[in-house]
mmCIF file of C-alpha atoms and ligand atoms in Angstrom:
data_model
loop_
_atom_site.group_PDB
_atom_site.id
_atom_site.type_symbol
_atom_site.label_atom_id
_atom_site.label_comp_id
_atom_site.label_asym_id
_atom_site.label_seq_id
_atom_site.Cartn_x
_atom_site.Cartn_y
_atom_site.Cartn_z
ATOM 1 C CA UNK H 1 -21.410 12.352 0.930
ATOM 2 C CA UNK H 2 -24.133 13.376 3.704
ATOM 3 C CA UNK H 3 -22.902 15.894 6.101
ATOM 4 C CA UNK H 4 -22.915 13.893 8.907
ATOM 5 C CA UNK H 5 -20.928 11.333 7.360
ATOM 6 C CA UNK H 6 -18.198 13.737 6.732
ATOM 7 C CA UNK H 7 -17.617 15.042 9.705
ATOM 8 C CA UNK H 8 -17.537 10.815 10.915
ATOM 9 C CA UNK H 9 -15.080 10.550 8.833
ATOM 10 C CA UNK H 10 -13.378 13.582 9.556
ATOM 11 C CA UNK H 11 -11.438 11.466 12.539
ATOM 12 C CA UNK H 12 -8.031 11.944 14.025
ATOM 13 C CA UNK H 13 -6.347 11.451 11.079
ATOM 14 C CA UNK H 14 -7.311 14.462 9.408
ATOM 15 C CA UNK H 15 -5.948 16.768 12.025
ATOM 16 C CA UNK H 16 -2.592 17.126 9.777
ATOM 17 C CA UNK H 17 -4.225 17.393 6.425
ATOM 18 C CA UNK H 18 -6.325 20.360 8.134
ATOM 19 C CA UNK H 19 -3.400 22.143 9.017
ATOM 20 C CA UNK H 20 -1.995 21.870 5.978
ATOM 21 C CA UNK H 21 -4.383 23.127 4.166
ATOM 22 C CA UNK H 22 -4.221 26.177 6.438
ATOM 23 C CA UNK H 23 -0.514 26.343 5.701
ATOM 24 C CA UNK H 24 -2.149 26.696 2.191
ATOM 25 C CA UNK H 25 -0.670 23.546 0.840
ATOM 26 C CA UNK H 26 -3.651 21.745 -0.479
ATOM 27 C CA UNK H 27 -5.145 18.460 0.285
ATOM 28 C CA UNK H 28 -2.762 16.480 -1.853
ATOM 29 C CA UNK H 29 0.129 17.231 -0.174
ATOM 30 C CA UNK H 30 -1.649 16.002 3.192
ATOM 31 C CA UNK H 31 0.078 13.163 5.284
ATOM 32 C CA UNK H 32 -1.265 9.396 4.478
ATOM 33 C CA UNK H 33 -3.173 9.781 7.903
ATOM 34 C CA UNK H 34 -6.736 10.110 6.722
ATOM 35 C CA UNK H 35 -9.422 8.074 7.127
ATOM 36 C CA UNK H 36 -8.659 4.736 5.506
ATOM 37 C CA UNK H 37 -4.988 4.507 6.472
ATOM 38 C CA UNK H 38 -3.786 2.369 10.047
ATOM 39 C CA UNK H 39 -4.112 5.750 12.310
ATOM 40 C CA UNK H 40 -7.585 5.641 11.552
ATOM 41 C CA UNK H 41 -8.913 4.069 15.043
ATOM 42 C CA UNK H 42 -12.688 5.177 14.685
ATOM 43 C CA UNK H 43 -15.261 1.773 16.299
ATOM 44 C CA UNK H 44 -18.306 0.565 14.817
ATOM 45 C CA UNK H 45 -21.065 -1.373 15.856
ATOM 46 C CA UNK H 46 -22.887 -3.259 13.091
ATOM 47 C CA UNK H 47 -25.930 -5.242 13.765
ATOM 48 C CA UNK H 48 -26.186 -8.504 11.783
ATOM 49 C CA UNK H 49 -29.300 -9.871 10.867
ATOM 50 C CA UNK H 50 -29.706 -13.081 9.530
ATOM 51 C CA UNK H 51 -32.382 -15.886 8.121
ATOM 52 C CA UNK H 52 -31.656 -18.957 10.568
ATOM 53 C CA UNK H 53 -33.047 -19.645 14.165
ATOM 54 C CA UNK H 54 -30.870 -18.750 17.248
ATOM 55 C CA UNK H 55 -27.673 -21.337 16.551
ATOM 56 C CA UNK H 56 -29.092 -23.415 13.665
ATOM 57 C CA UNK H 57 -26.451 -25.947 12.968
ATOM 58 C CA UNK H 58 -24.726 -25.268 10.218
ATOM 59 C CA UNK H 59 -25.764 -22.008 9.107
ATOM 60 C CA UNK H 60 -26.970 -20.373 12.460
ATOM 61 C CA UNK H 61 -23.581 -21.400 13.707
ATOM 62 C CA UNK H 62 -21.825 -20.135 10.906
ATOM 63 C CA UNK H 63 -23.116 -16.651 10.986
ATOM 64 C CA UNK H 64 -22.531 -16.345 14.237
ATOM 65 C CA UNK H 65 -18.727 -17.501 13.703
ATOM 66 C CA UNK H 66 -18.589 -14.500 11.082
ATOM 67 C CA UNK H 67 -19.733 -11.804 13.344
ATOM 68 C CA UNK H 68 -17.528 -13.164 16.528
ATOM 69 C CA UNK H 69 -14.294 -13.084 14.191
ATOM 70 C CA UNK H 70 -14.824 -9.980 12.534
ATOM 71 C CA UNK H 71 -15.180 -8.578 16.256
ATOM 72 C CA UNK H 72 -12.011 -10.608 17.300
ATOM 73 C CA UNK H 73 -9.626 -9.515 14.064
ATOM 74 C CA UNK H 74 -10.712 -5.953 14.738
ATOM 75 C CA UNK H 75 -9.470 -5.824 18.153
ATOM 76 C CA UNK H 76 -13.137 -4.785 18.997
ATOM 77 C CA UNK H 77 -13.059 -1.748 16.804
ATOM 78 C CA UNK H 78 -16.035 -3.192 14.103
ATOM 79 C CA UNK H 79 -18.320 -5.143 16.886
ATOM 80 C CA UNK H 80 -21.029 -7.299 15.247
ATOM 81 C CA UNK H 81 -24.164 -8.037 16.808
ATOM 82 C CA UNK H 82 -26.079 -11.346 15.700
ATOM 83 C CA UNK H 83 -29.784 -11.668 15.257
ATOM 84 C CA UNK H 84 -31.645 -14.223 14.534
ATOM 85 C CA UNK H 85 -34.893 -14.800 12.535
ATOM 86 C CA UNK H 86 -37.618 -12.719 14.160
ATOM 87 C CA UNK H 87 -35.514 -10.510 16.670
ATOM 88 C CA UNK H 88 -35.011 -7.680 14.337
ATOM 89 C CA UNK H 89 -36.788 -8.201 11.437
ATOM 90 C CA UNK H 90 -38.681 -11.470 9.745
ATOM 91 C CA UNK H 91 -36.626 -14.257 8.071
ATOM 92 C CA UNK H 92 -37.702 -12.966 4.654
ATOM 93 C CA UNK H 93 -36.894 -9.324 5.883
ATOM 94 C CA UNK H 94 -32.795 -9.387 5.385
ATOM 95 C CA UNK H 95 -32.511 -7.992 2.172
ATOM 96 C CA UNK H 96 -34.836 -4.886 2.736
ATOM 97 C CA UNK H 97 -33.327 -4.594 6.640
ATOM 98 C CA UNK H 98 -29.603 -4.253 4.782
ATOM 99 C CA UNK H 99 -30.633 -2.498 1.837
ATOM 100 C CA UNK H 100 -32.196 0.348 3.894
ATOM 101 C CA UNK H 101 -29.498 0.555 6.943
ATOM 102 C CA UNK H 102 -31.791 -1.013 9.317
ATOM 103 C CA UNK H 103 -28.858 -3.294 9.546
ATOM 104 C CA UNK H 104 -25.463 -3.134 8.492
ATOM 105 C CA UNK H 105 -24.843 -6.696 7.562
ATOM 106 C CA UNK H 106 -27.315 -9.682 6.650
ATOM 107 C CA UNK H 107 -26.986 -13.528 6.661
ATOM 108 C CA UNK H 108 -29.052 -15.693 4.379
ATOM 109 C CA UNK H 109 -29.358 -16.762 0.760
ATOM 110 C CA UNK H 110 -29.541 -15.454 -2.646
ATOM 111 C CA UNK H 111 -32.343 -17.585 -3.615
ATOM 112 C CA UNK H 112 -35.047 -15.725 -1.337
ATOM 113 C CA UNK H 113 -34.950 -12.720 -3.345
ATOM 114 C CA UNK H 114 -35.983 -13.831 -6.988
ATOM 115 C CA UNK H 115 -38.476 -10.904 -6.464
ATOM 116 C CA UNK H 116 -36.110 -8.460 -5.911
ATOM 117 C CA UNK H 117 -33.752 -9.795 -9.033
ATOM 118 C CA UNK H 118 -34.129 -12.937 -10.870
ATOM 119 C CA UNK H 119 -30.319 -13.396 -11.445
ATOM 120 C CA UNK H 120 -30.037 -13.593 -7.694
ATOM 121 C CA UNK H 121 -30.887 -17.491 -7.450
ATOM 122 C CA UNK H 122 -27.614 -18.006 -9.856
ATOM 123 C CA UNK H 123 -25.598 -17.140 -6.890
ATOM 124 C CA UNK H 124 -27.451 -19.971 -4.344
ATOM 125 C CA UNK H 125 -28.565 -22.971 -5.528
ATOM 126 C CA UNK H 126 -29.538 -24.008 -8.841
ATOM 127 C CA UNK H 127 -30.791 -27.528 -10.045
ATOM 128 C CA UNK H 128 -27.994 -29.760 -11.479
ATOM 129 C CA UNK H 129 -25.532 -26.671 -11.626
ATOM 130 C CA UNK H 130 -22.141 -26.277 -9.263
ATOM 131 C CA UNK H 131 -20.703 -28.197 -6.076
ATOM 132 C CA UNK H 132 -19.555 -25.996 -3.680
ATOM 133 C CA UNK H 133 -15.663 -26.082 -5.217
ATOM 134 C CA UNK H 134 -17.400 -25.068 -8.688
ATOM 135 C CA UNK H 135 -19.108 -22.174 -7.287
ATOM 136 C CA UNK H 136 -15.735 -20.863 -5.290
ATOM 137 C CA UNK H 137 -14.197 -21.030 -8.250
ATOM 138 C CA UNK H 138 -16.475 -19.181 -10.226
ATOM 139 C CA UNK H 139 -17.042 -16.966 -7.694
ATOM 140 C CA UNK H 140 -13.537 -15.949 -6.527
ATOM 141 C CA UNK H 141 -11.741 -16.597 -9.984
ATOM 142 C CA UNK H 142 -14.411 -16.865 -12.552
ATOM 143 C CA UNK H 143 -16.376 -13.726 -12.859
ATOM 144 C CA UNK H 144 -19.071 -14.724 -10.783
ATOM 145 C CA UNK H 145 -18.445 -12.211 -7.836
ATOM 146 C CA UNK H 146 -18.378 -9.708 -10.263
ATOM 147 C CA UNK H 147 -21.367 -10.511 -11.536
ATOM 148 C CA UNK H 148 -22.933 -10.965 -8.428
ATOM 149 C CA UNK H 149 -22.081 -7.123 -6.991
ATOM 150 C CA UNK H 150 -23.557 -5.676 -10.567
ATOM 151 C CA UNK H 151 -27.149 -7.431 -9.291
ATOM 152 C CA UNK H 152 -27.092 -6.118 -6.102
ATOM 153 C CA UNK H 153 -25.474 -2.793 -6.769
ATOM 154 C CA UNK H 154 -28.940 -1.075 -7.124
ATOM 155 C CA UNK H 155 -30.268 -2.079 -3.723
ATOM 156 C CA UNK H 156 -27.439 -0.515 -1.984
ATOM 157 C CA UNK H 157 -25.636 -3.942 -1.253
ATOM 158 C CA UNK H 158 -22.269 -5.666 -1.230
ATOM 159 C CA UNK H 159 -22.690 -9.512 -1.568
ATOM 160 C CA UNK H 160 -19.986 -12.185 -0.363
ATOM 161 C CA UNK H 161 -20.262 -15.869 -0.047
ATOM 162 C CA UNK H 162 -20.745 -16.529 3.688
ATOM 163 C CA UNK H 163 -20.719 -20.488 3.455
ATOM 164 C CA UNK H 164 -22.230 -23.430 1.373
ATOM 165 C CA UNK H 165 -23.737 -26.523 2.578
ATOM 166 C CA UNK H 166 -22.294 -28.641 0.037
ATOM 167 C CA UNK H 167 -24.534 -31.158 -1.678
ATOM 168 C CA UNK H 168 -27.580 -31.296 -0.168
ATOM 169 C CA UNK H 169 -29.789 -34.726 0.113
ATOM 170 C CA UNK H 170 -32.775 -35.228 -2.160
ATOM 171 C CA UNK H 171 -34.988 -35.512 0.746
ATOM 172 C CA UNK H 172 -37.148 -37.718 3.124
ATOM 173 C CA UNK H 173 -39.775 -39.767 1.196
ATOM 174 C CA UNK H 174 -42.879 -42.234 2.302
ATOM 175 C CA UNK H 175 -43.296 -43.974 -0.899
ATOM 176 C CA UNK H 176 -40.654 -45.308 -3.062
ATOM 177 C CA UNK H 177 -39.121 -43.236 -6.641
ATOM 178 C CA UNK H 178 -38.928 -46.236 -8.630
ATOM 179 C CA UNK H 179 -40.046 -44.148 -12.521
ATOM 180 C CA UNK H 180 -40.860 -41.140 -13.145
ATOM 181 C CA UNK H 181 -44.019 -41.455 -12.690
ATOM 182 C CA UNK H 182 -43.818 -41.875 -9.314
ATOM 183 C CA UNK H 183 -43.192 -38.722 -8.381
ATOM 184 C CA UNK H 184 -46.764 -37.772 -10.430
ATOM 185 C CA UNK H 185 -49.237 -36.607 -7.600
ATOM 186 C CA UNK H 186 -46.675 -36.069 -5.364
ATOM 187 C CA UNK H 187 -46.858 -33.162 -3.007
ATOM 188 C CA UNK H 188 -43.601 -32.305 -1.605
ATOM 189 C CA UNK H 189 -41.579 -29.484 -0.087
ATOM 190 C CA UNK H 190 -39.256 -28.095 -1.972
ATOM 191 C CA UNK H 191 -38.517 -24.394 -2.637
ATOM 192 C CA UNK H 192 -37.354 -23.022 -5.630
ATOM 193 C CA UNK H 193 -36.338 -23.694 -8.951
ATOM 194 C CA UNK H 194 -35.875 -27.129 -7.828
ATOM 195 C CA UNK H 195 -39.498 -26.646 -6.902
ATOM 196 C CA UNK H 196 -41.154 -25.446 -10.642
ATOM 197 C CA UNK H 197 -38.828 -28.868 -11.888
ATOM 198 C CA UNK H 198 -40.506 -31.225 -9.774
ATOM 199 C CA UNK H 199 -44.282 -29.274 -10.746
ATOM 200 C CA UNK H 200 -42.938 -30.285 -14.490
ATOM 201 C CA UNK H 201 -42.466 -33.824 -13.551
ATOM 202 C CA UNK H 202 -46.026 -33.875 -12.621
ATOM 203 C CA UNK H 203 -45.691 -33.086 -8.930
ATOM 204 C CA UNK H 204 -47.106 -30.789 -6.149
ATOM 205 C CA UNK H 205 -44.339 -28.371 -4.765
ATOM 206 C CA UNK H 206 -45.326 -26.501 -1.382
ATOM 207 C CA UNK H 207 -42.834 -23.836 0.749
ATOM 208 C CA UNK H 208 -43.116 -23.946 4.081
ATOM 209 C CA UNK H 209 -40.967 -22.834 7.510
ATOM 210 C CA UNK H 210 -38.224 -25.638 8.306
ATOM 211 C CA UNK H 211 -40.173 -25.875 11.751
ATOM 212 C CA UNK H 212 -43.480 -27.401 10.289
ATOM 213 C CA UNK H 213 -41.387 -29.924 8.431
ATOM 214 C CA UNK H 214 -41.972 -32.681 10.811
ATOM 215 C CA UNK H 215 -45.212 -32.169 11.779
ATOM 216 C CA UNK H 216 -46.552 -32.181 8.151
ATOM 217 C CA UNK H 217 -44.553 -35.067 6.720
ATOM 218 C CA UNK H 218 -45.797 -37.214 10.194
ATOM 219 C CA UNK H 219 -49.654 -36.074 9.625
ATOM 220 C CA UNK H 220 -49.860 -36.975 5.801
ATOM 221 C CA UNK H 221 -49.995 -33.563 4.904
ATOM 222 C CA UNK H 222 -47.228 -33.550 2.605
ATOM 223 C CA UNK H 223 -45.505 -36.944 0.718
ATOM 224 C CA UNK H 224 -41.716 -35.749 0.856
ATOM 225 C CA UNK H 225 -39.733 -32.994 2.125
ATOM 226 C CA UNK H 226 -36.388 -32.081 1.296
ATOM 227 C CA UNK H 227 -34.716 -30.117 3.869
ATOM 228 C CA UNK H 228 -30.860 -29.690 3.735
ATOM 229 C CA UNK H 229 -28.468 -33.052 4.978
ATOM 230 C CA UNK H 230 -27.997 -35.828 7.741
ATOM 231 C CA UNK H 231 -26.909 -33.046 9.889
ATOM 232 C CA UNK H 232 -29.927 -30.952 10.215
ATOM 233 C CA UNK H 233 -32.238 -33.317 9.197
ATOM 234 C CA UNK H 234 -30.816 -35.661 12.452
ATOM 235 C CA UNK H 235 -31.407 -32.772 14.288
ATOM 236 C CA UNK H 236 -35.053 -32.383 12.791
ATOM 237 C CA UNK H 237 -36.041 -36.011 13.666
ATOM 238 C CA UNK H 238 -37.310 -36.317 10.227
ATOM 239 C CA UNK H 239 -36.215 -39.915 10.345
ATOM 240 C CA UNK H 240 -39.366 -40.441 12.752
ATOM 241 C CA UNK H 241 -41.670 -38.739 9.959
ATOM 242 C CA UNK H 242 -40.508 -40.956 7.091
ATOM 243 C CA UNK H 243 -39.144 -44.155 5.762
ATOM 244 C CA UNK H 244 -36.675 -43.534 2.672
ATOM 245 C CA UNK H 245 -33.653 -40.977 2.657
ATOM 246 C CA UNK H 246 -33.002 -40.776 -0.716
ATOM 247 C CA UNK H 247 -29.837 -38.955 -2.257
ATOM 248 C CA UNK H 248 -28.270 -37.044 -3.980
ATOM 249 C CA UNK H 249 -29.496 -33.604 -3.872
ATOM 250 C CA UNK H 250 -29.720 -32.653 -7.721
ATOM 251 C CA UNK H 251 -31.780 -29.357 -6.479
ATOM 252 C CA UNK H 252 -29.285 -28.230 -3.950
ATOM 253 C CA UNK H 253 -25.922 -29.590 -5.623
ATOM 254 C CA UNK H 254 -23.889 -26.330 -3.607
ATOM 255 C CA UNK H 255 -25.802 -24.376 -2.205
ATOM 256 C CA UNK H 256 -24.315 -20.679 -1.324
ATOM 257 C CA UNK H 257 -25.189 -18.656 1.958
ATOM 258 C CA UNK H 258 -24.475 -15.075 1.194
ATOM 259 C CA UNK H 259 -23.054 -12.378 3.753
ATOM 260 C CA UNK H 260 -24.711 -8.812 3.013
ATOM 261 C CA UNK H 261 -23.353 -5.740 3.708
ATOM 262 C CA UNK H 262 -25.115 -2.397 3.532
ATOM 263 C CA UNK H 263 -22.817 -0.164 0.714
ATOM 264 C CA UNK H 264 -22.716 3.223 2.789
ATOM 265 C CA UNK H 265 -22.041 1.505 6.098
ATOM 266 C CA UNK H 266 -18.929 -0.803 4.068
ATOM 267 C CA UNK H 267 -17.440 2.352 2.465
ATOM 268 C CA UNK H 268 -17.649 4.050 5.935
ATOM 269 C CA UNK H 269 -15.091 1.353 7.092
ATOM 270 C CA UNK H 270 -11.218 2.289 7.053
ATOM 271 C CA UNK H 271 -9.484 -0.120 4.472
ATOM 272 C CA UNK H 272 -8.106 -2.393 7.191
ATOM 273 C CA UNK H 273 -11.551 -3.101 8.240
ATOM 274 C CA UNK H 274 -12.675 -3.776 5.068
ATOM 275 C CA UNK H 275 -10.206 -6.341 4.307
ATOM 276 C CA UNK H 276 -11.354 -7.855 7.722
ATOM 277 C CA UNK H 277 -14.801 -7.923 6.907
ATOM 278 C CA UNK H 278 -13.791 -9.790 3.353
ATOM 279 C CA UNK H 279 -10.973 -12.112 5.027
ATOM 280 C CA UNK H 280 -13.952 -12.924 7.534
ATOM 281 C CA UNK H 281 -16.325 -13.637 5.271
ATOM 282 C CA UNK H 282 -14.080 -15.613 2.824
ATOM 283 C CA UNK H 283 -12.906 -17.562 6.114
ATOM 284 C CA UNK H 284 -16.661 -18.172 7.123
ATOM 285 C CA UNK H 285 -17.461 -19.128 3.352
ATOM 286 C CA UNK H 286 -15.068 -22.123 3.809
ATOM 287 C CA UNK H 287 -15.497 -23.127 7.654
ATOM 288 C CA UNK H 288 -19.315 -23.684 7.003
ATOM 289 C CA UNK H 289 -18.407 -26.756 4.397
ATOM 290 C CA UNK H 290 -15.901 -28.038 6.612
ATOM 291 C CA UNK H 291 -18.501 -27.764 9.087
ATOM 292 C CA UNK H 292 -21.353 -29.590 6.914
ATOM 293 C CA UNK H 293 -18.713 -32.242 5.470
ATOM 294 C CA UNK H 294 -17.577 -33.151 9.520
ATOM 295 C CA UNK H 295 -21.130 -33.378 10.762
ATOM 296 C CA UNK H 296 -22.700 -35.048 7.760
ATOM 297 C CA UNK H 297 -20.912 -37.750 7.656
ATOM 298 C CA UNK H 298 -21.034 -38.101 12.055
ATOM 299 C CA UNK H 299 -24.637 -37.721 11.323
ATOM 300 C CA UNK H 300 -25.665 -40.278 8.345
ATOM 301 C CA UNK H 301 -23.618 -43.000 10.112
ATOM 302 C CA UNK H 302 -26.497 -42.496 13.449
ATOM 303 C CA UNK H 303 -29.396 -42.108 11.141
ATOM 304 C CA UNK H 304 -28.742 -45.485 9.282
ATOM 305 C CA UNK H 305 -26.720 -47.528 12.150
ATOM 306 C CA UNK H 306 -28.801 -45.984 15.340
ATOM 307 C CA UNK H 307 -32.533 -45.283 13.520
ATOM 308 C CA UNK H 308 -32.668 -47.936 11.145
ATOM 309 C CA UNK H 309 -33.186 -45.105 7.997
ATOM 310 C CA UNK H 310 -32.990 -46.827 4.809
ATOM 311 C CA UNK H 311 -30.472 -44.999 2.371
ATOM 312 C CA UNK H 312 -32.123 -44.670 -1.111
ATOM 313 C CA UNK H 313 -30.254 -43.517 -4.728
ATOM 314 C CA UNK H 314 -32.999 -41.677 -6.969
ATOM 315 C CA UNK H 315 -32.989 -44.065 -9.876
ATOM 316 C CA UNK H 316 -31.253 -42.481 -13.182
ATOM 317 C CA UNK H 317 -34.156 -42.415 -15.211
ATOM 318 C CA UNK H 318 -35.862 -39.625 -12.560
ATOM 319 C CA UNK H 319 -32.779 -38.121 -12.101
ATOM 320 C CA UNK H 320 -32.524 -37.654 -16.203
ATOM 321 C CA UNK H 321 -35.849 -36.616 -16.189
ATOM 322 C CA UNK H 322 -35.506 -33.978 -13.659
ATOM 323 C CA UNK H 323 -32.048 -32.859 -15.135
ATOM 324 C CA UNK H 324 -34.033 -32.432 -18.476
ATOM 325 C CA UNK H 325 -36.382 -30.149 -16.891
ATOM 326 C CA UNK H 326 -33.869 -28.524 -14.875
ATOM 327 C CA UNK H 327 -32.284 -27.277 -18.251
ATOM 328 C CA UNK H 328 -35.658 -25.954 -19.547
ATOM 329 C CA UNK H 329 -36.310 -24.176 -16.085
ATOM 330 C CA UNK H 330 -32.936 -22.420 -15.681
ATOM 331 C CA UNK H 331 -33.003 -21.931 -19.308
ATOM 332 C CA UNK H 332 -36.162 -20.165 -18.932
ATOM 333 C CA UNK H 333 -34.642 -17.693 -16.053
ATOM 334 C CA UNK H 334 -32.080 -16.528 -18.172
ATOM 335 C CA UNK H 335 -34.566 -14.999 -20.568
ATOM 336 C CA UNK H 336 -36.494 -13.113 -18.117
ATOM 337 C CA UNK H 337 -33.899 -9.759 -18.128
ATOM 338 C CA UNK H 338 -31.004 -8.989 -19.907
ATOM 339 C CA UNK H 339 -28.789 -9.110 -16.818
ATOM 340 C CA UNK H 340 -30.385 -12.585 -15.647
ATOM 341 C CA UNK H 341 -29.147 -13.807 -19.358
ATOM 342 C CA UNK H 342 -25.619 -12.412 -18.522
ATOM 343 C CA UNK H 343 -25.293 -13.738 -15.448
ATOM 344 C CA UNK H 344 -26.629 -17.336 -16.918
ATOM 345 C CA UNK H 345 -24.182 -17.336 -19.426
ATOM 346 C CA UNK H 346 -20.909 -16.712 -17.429
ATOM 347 C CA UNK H 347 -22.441 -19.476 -14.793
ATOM 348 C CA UNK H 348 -23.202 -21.783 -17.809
ATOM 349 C CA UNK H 349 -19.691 -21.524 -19.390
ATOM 350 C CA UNK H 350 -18.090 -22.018 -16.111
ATOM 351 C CA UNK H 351 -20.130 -24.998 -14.960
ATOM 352 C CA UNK H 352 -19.395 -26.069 -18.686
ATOM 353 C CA UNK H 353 -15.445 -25.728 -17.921
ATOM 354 C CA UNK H 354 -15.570 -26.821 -14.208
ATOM 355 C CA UNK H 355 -17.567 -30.633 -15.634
ATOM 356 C CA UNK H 356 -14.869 -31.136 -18.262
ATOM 357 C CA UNK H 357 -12.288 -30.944 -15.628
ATOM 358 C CA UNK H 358 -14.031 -32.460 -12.691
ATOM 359 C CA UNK H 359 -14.859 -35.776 -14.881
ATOM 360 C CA UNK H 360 -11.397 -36.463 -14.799
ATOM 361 C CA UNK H 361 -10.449 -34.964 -11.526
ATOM 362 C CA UNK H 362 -12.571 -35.543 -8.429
ATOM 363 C CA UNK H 363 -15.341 -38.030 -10.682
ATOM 364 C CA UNK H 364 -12.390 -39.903 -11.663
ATOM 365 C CA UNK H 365 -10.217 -39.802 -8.227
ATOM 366 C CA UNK H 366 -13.996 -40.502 -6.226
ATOM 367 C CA UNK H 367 -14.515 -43.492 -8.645
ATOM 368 C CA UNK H 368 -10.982 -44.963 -8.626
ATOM 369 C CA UNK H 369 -10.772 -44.932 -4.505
ATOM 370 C CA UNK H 370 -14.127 -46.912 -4.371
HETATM 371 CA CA1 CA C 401 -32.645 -27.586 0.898
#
């Protein structure tokens, strides 16, 4: 432990366990009041820094709704600060900004920092792999948390899920997916592993900022764009830059937001606020969805009933084309380092488990209610 640290966390409580070890009595015999017990009273001020603009629907807002709880179940003693994209540090600069105690807490997802670890893109989204119930459940009860802290341990970071979007759409579209061969030639945005599928299935997959989505679908610049659901793409007018909405999202079937916390500022933290800081976070994890499933389905009913959008289902000969290619991709991931492979084959077996189940739970109830 740095020196400076100590003497932080040489607070109030310590006061008794000093004089006892005057008395000559040791530190094992000292009271319960050290730091990490209820009389430890010591305030922080975290910064959070996150990937979204200033109150992005969805995952702007649910960031935000982290850091103002965390400050509210504290009583004000752990006060987080939000920024968004830019303020602090670039979009794309979370991971370092956390990693390095720039910031004590980051807001984005796993899937932006395949350069720092490959495995990380198991824990966001990955093509034709979990809902957002499948990846709780692996997450919380299936290993995958576990998993997840062992890939970020050498940066310095704790990860927890801080939301999910829930099934994303497959995106806006100016010509019609009737084959597979449609979507030969095409040049669309989408990120990703979902991204290298669609370059296998003959297309052209460019990245670009959420904010030049319009603009570039409406000039011809790009075919298609997939962004995330009715409820940010309402909010993106994309429905003015294209004709066809097509669905489902077999790129983005759950897609994870993570919550990032630097390792020496969480271990800093008395044990209450640690447990507020998880209890947030597992709070914020599940508000987001609840968010997403509320305003997507406000949202679709305006885009077809108010703008006219016409609702399209990717035929099942793409979509078994693309899930063929998805398996090759991911596949392909898991043999690029040994702890990628690990991580692939506890997310495999689980996804494995979770279908077996969910065919005859929520594919069966879904089907049956019509
Ligand atoms: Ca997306």
């Amino acid at each position: 432990m740095k020196r400076r640290d100590f003497i932080r966390r040489a607070g109030l409580g310590t006061l008794a366990a000093g004089s006892a070890a005057l008395a000559g009595c040791g530190e094992e015999k000292a009271p319960k009041a050290v730091a990490g017990s209820s009389a430890d009273r010591r305030s922080f001020e975290w910064k959070m820094v996150t990937s979204w603009p200033k109150n992005f629907p969805g995952l702007g807002t649910g960031a935000a709704r982290l850091a103002e709880l965390i400050t509210e179940m504290s009583g004000g003693r752990l006060t987080v600060k939000i920024y968004a994209a830019g303020e602090l540090v670039p979009a794309l600069g979370v991971f370092d900004a956390v990693s390095e105690g720039v910031a004590q807490m980051g807001h984005s997802g796993a899937y932006y920092w395949k350069g720092k670890s490959e495995a990380a893109q198991f824990f966001s989204a990955v093509p034709f792999g979990m809902t957002a119930q499948e990846m709780n459940g692996w997450l919380y009860f299936g290993g995958g948390l576990e998993l997840w802290e062992k890939v970020y341990a050498p940066f310095g970071l704790v990860p927890l899920a801080g939301g999910n979007t829930g099934v994303q759409m497959a995106g806006w579209f100016n010509t019609e997916i009737n084959s597979v061969e449609d979507l030969e030639g095409l040049k669309m945005r989408i990120p990703g592993l979902g991204g290298e599928v669609l370059r296998r299935a003959g297309g052209t997959p460019v990245n670009m900022p959420g904010g030049e989505l319009f603009t570039s679908l409406k000039s011809g610049a790009i075919d298609a764009t997939e962004w995330v659901g009715p409820y940010n793409d309402l909010a993106f007018g994309l429905y003015k830059a294209a004709q066809y909405y097509y669905y489902p999202g077999w790129h983005e079937p759950g897609t994870t937001l993570e919550c990032m916390v630097n390792r020496e500022a969480f271990d800093e933290l008395p044990d209450d606020l640690k447990a507020i800081v998880r209890g947030a976070a597992r709070a914020a994890n599940a508000d987001m969805l609840a968010e997403y499933t509320a305003r997507n389905n406000d949202a679709l009913q305006t885009l077809v009933d108010d703008h006219g959008v016409e609702l399209r289902r990717l035929p099942d000969g793409v979509l078994g084309r693309l899930r063929e290619l998805s398996h090759e991709v991911v596949g392909e991931l898991a043999e690029k380092d040994p702890l990628a492979r690990e991580v692939y084959e506890s997310f495999r077996k689980f996804r494995d488990q979770a279908r077996a189940w969910h065919d005859i739970s929520e594919r069966a109830y879904i089907e049956a209610r019509g």
